mmCIF file of C-alpha atoms in Angstrom:
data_model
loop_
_atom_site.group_PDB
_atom_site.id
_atom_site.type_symbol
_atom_site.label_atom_id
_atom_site.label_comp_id
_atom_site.label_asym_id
_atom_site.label_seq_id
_atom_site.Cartn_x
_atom_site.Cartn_y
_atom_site.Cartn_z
ATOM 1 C CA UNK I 19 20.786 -23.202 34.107
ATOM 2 C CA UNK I 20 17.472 -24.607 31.993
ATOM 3 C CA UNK I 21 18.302 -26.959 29.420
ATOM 4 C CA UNK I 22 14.958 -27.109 27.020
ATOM 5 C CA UNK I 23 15.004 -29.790 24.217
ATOM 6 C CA UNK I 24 13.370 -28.576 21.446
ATOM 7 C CA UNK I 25 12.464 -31.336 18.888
ATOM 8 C CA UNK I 26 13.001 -30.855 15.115
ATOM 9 C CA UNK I 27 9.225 -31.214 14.569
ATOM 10 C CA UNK I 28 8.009 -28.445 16.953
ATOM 11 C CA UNK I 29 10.536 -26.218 15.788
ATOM 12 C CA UNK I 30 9.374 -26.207 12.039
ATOM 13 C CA UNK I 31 5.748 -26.106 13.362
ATOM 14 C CA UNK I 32 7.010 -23.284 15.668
ATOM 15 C CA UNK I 33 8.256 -21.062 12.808
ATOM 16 C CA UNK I 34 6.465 -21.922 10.129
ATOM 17 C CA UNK I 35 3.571 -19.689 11.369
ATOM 18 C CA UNK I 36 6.035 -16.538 10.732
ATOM 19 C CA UNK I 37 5.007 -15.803 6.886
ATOM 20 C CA UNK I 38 7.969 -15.508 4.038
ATOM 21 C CA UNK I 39 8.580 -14.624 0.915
ATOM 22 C CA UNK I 40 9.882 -16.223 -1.657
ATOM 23 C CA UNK I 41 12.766 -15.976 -3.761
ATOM 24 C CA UNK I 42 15.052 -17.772 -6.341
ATOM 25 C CA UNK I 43 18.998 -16.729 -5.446
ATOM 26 C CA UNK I 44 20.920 -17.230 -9.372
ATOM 27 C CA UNK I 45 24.162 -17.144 -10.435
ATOM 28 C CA UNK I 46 25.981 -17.919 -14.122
ATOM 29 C CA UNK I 47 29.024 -19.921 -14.088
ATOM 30 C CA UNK I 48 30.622 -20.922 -17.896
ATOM 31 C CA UNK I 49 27.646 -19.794 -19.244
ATOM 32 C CA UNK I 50 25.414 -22.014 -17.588
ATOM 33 C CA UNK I 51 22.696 -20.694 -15.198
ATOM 34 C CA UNK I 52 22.223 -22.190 -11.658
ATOM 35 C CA UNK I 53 19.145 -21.180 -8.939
ATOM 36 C CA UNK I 54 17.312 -22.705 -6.240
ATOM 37 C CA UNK I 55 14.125 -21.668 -4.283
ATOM 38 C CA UNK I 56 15.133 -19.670 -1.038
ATOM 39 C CA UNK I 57 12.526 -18.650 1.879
ATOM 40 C CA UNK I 58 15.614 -17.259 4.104
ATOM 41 C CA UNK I 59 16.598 -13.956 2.505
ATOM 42 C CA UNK I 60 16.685 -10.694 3.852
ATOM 43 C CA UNK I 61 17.955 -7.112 3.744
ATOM 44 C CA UNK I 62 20.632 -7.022 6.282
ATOM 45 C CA UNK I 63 21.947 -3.476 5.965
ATOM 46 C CA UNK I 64 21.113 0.059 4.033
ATOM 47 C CA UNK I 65 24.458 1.206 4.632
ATOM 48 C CA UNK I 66 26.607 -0.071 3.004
ATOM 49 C CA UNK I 67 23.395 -2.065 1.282
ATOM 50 C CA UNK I 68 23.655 -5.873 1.987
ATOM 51 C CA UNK I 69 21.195 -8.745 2.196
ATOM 52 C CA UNK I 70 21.368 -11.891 3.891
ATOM 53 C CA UNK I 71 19.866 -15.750 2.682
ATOM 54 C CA UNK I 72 21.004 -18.859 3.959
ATOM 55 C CA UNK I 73 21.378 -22.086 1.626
ATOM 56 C CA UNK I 74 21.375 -25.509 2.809
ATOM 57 C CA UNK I 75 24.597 -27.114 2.957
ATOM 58 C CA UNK I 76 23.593 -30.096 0.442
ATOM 59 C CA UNK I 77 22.300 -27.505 -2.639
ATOM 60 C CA UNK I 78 24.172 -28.374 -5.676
ATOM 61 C CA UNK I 79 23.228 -24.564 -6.513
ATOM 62 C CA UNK I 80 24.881 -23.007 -3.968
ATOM 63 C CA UNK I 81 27.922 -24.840 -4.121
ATOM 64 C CA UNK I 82 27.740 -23.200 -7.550
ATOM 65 C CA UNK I 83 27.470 -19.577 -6.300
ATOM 66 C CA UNK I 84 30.241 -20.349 -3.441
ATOM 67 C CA UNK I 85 32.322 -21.004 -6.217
ATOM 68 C CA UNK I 86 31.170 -17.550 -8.701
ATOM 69 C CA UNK I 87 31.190 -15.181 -5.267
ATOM 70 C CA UNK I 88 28.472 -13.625 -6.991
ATOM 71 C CA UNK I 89 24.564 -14.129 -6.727
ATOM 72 C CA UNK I 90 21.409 -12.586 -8.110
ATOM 73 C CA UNK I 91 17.980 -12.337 -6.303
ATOM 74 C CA UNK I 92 14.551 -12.384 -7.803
ATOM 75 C CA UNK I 93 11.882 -11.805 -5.538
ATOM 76 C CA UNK I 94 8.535 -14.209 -6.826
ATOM 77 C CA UNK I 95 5.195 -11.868 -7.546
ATOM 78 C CA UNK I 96 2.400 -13.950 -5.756
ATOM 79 C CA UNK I 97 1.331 -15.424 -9.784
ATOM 80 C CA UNK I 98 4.834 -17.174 -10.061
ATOM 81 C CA UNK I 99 3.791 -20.219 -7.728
ATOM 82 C CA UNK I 100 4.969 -22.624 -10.436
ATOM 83 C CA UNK I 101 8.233 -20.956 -10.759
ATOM 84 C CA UNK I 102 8.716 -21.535 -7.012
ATOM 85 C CA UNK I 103 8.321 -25.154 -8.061
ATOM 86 C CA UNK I 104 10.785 -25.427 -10.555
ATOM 87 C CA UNK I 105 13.390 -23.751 -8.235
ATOM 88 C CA UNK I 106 12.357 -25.680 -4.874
ATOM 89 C CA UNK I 107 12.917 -29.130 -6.794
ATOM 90 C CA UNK I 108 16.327 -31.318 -7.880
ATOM 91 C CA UNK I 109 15.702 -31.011 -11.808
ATOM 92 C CA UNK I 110 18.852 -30.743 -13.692
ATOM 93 C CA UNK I 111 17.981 -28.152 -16.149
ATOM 94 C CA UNK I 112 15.408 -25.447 -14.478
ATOM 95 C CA UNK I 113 16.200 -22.411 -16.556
ATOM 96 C CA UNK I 114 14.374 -24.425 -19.468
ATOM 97 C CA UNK I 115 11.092 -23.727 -17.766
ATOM 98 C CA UNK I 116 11.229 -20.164 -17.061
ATOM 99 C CA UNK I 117 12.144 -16.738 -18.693
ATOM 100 C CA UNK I 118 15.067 -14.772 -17.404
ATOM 101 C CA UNK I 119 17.624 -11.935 -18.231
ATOM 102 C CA UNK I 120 21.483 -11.048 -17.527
ATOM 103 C CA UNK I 121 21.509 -9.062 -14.651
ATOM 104 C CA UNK I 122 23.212 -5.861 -16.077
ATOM 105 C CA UNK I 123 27.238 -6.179 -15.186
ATOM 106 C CA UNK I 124 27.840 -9.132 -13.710
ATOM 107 C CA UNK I 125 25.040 -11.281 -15.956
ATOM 108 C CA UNK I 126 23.607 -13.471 -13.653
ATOM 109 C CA UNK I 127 19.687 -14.736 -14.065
ATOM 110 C CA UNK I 128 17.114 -12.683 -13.218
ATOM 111 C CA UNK I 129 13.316 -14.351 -13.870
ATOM 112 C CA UNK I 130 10.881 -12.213 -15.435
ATOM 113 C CA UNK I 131 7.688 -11.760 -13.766
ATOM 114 C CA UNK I 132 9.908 -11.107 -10.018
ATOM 115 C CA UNK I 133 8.656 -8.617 -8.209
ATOM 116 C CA UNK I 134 12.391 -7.079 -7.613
ATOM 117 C CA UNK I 135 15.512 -8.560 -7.705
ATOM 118 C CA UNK I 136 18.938 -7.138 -6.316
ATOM 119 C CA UNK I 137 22.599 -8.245 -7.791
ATOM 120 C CA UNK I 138 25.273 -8.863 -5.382
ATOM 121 C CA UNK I 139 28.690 -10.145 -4.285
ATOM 122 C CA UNK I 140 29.556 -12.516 -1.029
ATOM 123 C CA UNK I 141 31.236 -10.686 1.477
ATOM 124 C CA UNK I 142 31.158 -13.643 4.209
ATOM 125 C CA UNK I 143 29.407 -17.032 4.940
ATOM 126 C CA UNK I 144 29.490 -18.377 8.127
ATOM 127 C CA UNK I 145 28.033 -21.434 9.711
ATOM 128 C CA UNK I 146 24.448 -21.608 10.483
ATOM 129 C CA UNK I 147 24.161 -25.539 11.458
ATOM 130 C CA UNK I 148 22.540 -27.225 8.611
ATOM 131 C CA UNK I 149 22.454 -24.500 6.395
ATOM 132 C CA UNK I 150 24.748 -21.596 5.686
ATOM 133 C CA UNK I 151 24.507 -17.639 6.428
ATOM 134 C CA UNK I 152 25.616 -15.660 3.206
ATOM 135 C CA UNK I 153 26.324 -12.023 3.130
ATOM 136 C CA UNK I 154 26.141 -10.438 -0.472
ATOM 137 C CA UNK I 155 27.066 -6.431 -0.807
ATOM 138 C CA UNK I 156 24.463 -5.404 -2.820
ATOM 139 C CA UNK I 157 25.420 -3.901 -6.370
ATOM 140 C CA UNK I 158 22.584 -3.381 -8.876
ATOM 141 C CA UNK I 159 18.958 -3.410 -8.293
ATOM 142 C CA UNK I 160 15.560 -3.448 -9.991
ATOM 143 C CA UNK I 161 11.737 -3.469 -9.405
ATOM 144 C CA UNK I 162 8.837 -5.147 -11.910
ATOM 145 C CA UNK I 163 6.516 -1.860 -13.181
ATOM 146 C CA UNK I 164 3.181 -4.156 -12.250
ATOM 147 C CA UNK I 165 2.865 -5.561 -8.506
ATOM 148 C CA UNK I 166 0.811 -7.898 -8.533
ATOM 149 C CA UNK I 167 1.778 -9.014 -4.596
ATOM 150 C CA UNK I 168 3.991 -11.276 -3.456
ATOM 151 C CA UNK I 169 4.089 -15.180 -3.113
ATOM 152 C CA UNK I 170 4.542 -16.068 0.698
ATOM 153 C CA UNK I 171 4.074 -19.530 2.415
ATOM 154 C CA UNK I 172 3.292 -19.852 5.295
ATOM 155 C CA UNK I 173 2.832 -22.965 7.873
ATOM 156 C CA UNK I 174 4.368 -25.101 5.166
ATOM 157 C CA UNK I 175 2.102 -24.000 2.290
ATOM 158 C CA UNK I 176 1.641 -21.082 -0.212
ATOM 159 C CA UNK I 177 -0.129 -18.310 1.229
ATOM 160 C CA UNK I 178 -1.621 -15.106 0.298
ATOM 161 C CA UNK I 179 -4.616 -13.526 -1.686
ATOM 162 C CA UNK I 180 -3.380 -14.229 -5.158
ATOM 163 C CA UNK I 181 -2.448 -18.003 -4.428
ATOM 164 C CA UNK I 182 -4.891 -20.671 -4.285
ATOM 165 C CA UNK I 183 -4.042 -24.247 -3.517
ATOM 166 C CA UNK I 184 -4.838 -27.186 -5.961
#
C-alpha cells in the first residue's frame, strides 16, 4: 500500500486552481439575520432537488443555521465583490452593509444584486474533517432578471472578467 503525505500548503495550492463561485448561505433566527461567505456549495441532486455547502466547524453563522434547520443561498453576480467581503469577515453586524429580502415562506435573507438564490431545509450534515457537509432539500427558488456574470476566485483571489483587483 502507498502512503503519500500531502501537506496542508500543497493541498490549498493544489485546489485552488479549480475556479468557484461564490455565495453567502443566510438564515433568520429571532428576527435577527445571520450569513457567512461560502465557496463550497453545490447542486447535489435534481430529484428530489438538493444542494450541498460545507461550513467550517468554528463559523458562529453556521452554528446559527444548525440550530434554525433552515438556510437560504444567494449566489454573488461578479459586481458584488464587496459583499463577498462583508460575508467572508468576523463583523458582528453584516446585514447593516448590504440590502436583502425575506425569502418568501420561510423568511430567511436573500441579498439583492445575487445572481440566484435557492431556499432550503437540512436534511443531513455529516463530518467532513475541519469543516462540515450540509444537505438542504431545496424549497423555493429565484433568479436576478440582469446577469451580469458571476464572482469566482480562483488560486486564492477574485477572478473573472467583471472583477478587477485593487
Amino acid at each position: 500500500m502507498t502512503r503519500t503525505i500531502v501537506d496542508q500548503h500543497a493541498f490549498r495550492d493544489t485546489l485552488g486552481r479549480f475556479a468557484t463561485g461564490i455565495a453567502v448561505i443566510c438564515t433568520v433566527e429571532d428576527g435577527e439575520p445571520h450569513g457567512f461567505a461560502c465557496q463550497s456549495f453545490t447542486a447535489l441532486s435534481l430529484s428530489p432537488p438538493q444542494v450541498l455547502f460545507c461550513p467550517a466547524r468554528t463559523s458562529r453563522a453556521w452554528a446559527v443555521i444548525a440550530r434554525t434547520r433552515s438556510f437560504a443561498v444567494s449566489v454573488l453576480a461578479g459586481d458584488q465583490r464587496p459583499v463577498s467581503g462583508v460575508f467572508g469577515s468576523k463583523a458582528e453586524r453584516k446585514f447593516d452593509a448590504v440590502e436583502w429580502f425575506p425569502a418568501p415562506g420561510s423568511g430567511n435573507p436573500v441579498l439583492a444584486g445575487s445572481l440566484a438564490w435557492v431556499d432550503a431545509e437540512i436534511t443531513s450534515v455529516a463530518d467532513g474533517g475541519d469543516h462540515e457537509v450540509v444537505i438542504g432539500r431545496v424549497l423555493r427558488v429565484g433568479v436576478a432578471d440582469a446577469d451580469p456574470g458571476p464572482l469566482l476566485y480562483y488560486r486564492g483571489r477574485y477572478a473573472g472578467a467583471l472583477v478587477s483587483d485593487p
